[in-house]
mmCIF file of C-alpha atoms in Angstrom:
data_model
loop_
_atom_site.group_PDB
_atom_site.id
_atom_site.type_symbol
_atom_site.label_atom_id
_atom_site.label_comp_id
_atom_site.label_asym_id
_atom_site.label_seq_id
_atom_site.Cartn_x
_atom_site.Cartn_y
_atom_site.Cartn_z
ATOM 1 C CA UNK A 29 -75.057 -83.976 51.587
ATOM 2 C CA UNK A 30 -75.215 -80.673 49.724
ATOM 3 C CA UNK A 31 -77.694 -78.086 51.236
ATOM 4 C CA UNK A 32 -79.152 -75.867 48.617
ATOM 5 C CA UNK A 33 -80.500 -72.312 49.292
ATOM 6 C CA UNK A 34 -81.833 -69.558 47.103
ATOM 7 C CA UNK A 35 -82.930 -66.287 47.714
ATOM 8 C CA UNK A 36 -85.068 -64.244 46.239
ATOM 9 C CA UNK A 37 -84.828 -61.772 43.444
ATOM 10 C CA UNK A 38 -84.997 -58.350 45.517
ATOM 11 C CA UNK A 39 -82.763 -60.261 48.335
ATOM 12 C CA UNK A 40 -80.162 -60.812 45.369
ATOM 13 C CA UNK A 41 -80.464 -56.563 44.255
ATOM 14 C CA UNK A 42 -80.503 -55.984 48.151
ATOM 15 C CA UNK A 43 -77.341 -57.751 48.585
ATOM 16 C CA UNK A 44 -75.864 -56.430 45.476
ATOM 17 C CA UNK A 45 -76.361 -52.592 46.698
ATOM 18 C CA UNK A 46 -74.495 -53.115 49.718
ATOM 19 C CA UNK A 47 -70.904 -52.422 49.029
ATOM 20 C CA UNK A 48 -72.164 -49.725 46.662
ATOM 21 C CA UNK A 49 -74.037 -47.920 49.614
ATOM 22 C CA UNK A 50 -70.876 -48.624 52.112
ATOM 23 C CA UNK A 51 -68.667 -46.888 49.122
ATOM 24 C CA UNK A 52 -70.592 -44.177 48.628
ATOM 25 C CA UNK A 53 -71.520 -43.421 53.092
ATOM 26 C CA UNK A 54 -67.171 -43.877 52.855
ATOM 27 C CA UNK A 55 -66.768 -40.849 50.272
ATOM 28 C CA UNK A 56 -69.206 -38.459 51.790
ATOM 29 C CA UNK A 57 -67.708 -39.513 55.304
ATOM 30 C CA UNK A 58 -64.344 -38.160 53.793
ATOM 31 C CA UNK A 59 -65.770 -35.386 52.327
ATOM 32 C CA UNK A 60 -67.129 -33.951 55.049
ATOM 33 C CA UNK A 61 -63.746 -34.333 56.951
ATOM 34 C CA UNK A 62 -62.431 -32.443 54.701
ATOM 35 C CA UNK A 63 -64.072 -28.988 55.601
ATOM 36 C CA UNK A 64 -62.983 -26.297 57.392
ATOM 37 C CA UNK A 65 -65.079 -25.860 60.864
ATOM 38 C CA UNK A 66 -66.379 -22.439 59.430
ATOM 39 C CA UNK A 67 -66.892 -24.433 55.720
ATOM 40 C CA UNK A 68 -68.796 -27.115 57.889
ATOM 41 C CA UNK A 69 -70.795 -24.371 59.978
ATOM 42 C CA UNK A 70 -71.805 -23.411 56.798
ATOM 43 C CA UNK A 71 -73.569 -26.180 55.844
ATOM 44 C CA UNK A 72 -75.306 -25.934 58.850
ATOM 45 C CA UNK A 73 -78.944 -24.041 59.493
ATOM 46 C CA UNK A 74 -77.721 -20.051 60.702
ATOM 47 C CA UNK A 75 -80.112 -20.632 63.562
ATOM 48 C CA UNK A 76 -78.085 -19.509 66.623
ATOM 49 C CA UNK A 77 -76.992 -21.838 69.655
ATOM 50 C CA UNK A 78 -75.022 -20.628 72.662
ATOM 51 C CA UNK A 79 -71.958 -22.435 70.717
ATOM 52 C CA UNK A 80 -69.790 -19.223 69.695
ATOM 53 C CA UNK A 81 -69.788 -19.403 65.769
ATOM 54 C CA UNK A 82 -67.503 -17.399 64.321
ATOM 55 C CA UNK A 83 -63.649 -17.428 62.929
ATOM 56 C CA UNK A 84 -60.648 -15.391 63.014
ATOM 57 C CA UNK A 85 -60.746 -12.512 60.688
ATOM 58 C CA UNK A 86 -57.217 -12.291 60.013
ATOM 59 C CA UNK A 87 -56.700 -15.603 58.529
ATOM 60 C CA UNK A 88 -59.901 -14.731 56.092
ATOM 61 C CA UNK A 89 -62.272 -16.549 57.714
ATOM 62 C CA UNK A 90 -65.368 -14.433 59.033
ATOM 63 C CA UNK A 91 -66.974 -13.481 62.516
ATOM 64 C CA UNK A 92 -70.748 -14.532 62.785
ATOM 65 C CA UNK A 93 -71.773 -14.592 66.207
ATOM 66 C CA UNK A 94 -72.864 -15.891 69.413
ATOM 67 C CA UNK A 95 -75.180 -15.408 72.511
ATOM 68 C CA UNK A 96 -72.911 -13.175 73.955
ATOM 69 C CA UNK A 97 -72.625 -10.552 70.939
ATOM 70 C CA UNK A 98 -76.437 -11.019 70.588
ATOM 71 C CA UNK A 99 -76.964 -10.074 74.220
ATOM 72 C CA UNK A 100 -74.391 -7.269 74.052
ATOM 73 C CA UNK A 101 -76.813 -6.056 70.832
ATOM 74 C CA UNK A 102 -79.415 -6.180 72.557
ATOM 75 C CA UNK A 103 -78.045 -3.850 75.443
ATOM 76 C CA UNK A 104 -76.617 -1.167 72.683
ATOM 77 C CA UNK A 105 -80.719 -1.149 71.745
ATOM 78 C CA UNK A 106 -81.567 -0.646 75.151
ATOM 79 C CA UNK A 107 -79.152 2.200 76.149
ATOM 80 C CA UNK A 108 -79.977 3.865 73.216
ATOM 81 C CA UNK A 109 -83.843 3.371 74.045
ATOM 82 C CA UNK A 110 -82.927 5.437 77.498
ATOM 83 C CA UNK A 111 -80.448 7.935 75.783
ATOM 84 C CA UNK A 112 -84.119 8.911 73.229
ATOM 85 C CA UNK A 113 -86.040 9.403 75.981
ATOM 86 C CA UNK A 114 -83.302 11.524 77.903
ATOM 87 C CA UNK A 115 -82.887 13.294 74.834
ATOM 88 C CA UNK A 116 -86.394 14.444 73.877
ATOM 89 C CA UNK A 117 -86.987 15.981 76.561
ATOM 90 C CA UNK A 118 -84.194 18.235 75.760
ATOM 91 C CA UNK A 119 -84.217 18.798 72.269
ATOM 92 C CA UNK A 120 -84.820 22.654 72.727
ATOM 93 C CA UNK A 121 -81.995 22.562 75.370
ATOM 94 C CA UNK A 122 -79.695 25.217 73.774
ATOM 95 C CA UNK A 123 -76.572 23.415 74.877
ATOM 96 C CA UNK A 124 -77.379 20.494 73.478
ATOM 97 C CA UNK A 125 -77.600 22.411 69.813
ATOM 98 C CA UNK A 126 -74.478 22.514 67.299
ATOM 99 C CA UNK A 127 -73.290 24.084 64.708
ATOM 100 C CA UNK A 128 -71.238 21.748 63.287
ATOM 101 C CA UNK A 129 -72.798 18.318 63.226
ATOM 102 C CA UNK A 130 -72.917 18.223 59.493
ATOM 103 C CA UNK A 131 -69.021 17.572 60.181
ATOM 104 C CA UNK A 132 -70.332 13.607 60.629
ATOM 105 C CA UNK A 133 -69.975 11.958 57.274
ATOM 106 C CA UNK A 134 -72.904 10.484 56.112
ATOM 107 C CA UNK A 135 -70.979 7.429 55.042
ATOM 108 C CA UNK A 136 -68.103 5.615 55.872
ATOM 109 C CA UNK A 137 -66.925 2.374 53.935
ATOM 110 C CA UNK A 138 -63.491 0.623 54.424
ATOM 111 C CA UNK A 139 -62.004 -0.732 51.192
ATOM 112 C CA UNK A 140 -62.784 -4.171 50.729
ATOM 113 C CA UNK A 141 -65.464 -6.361 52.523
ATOM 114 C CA UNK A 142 -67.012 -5.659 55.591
ATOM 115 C CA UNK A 143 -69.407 -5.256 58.512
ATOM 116 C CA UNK A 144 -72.077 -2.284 57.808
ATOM 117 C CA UNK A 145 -74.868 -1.044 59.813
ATOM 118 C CA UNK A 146 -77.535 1.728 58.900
ATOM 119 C CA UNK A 147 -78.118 4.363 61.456
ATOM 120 C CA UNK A 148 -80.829 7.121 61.264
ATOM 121 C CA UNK A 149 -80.737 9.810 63.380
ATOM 122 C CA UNK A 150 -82.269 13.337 63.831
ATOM 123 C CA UNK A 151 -80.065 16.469 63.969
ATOM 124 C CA UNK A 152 -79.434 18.841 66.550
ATOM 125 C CA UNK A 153 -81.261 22.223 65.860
ATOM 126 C CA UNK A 154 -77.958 24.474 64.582
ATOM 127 C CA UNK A 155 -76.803 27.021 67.085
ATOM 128 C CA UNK A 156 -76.281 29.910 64.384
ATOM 129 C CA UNK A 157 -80.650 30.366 63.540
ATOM 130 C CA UNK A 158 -83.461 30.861 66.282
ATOM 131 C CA UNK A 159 -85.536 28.046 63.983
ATOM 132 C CA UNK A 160 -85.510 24.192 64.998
ATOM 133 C CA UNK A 161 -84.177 23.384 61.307
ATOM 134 C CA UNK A 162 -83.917 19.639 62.226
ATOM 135 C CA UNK A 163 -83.612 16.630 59.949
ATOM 136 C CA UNK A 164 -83.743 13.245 59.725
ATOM 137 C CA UNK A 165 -80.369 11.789 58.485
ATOM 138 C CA UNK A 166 -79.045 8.210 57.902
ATOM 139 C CA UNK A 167 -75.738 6.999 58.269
ATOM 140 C CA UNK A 168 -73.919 4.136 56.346
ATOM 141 C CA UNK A 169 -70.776 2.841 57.970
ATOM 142 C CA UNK A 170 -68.634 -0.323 57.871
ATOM 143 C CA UNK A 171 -65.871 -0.939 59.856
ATOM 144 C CA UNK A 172 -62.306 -2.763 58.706
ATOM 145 C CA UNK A 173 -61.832 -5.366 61.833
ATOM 146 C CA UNK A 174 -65.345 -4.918 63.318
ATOM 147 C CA UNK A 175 -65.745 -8.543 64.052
ATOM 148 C CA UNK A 176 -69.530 -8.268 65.002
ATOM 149 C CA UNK A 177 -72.209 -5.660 63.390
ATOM 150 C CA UNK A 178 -72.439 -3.754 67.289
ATOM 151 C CA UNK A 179 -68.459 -3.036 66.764
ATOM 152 C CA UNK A 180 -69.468 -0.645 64.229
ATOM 153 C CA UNK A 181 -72.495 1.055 65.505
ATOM 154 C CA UNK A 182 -70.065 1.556 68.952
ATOM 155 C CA UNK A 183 -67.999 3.484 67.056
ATOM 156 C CA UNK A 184 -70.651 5.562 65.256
ATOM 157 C CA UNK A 185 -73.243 6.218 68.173
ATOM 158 C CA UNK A 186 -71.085 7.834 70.336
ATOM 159 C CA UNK A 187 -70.082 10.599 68.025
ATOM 160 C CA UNK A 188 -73.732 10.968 67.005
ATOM 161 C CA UNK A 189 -74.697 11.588 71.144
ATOM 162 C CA UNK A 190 -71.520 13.953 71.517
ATOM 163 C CA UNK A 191 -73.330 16.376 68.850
ATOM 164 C CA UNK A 192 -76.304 16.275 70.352
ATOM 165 C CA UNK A 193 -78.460 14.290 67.805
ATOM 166 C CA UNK A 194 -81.740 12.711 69.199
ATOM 167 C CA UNK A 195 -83.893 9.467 68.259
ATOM 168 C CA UNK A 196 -80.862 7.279 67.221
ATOM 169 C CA UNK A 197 -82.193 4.437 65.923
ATOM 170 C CA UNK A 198 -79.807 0.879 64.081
ATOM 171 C CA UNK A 199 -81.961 0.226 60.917
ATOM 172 C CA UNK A 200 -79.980 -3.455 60.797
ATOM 173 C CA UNK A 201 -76.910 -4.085 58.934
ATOM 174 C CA UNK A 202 -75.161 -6.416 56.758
ATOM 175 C CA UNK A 203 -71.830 -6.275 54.446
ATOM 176 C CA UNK A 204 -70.040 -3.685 52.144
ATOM 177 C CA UNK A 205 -67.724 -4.567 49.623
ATOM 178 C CA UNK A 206 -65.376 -1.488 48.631
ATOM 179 C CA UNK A 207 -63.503 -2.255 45.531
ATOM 180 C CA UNK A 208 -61.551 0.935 44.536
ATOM 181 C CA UNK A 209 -60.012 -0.639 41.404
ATOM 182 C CA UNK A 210 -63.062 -1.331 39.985
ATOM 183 C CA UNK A 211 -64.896 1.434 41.150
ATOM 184 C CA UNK A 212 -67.589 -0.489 42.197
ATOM 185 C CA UNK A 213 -69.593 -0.939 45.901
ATOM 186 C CA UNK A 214 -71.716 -3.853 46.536
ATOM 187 C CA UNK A 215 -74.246 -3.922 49.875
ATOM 188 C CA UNK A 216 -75.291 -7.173 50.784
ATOM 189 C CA UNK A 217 -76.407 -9.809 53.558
ATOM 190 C CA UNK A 218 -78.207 -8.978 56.891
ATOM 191 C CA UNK A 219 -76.892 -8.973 60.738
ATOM 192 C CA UNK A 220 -78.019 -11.366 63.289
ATOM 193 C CA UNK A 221 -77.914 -8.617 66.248
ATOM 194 C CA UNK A 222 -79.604 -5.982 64.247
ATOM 195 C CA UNK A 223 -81.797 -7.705 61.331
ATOM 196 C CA UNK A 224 -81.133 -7.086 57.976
ATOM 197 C CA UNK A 225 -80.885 -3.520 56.294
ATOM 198 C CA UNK A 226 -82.544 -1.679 54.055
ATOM 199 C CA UNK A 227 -79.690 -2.207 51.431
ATOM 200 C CA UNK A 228 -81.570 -0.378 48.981
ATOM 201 C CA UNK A 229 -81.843 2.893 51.276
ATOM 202 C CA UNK A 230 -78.095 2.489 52.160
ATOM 203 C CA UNK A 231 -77.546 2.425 48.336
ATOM 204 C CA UNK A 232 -79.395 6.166 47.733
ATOM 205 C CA UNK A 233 -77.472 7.109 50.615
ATOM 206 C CA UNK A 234 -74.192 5.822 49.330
ATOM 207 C CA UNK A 235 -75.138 7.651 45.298
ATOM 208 C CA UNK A 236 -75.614 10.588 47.143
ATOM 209 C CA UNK A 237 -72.043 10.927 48.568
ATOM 210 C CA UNK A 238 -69.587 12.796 46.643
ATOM 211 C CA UNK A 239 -66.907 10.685 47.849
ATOM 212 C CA UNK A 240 -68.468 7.746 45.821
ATOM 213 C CA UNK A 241 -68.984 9.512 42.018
ATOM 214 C CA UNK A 242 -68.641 7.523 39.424
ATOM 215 C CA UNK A 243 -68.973 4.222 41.377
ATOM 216 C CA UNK A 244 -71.429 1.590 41.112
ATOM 217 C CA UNK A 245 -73.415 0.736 43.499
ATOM 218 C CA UNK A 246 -75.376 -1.925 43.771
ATOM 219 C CA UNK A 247 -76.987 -4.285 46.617
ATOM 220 C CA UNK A 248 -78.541 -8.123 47.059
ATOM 221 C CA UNK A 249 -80.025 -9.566 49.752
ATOM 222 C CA UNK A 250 -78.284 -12.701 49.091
ATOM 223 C CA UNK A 251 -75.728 -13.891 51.184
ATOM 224 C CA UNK A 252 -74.226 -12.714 54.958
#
């Protein structure tokens, strides 16, 4: 005896798709292999887990960070918090005036691509006039080998607290790319410890130094 079955139309197309679907899971399955971990943390949401994500820098790939640079941030936020208090209440403290903390560029950008933060700070009064001639000034510096956005603003803060300058504040970061050839600097992305800068400030500031004439300078938030 021959036993006859039939299925039905969509059981025939459901059938049919199978293989196809089994192909296709195959070649995104491979795909994906294929990835770099920091490709494949790429594709992933920039939320931040305890998981450290970043890369070696020296191979090209690119720091991003982790609980323990966050944490470290937020420490750098909190001595300088203690070092503005300290500070105001000796901003007419003549030995805490100078006469030379103009001597602090105003910017400082590595050739090629790198970590930036913005930094404003007020001036010591100067030590050669009786007045309290004190200004606001901001700071734009990226660091070659700064492998997280506090590496740079370590080296900067220090030098600003040695001249005496009072209510240090990090106005967020991102990247700087430095192309001498092509006489050209690009500001773009934002920092996870710090939030993202004012790129378009850090621009002005950037126009305005002579050791940048002739360059363009643009900026994007796009990017990290």
């Amino acid at each position: 005896n021959v036993q006859i079955t039939t299925e039905s139309h969509t059981e025939h197309r459901n059938r049919m798709k199978t293989p196809a679907i089994n192909a296709t899971i195959i070649a995104i399955s491979t795909t994906v292999a294929a990835f770099t971990p920091h490709q494949a943390y790429r594709l992933q949401s920039p939320s931040i887990t305890s998981t450290n994500r970043s890369a070696m820098g020296d191979d090209g790939e690119e720091f991003t960070t982790n609980a323990h640079d966050l944490q470290e941030a937020a420490n750098l936020q909190a001595r300088l918090s203690e070092y503005n208090d300290q500070a105001s209440t000796t901003a007419n403290n003549d030995k805490n005036s100078s006469s030379h903390h103009d001597a602090i560029p105003s910017v400082s950008i590595d050739a090629g691509a790198h970590k930036y933060v913005l930094i404003t700070a007020i001036s010591p009064p100067s030590s050669s006039t009786t007045s309290n001639n004190t200004a606001r000034r901001t700071f734009v510096y990226s660091k070659r080998g700064a492998s997280y956005h506090r590496n740079v603003a370590e080296y900067l803060i220090p030098q600003l607290e040695s001249e005496g300058y009072r209510d240090i504040r990090i106005k967020g970061g991102g990247r700087i790319l430095r192309d001498d050839d092509e006489k050209r600097v690009h500001i773009f992305g934002y920092s996870y410890g710090f939030g993202r800068a004012d790129h378009m400030m850090a621009k002005k500031v950037v126009e305005e130094s002579v050791n940048y004439d002739g360059y363009n300078v643009t900026w994007s938030n796009d990017g990290y």
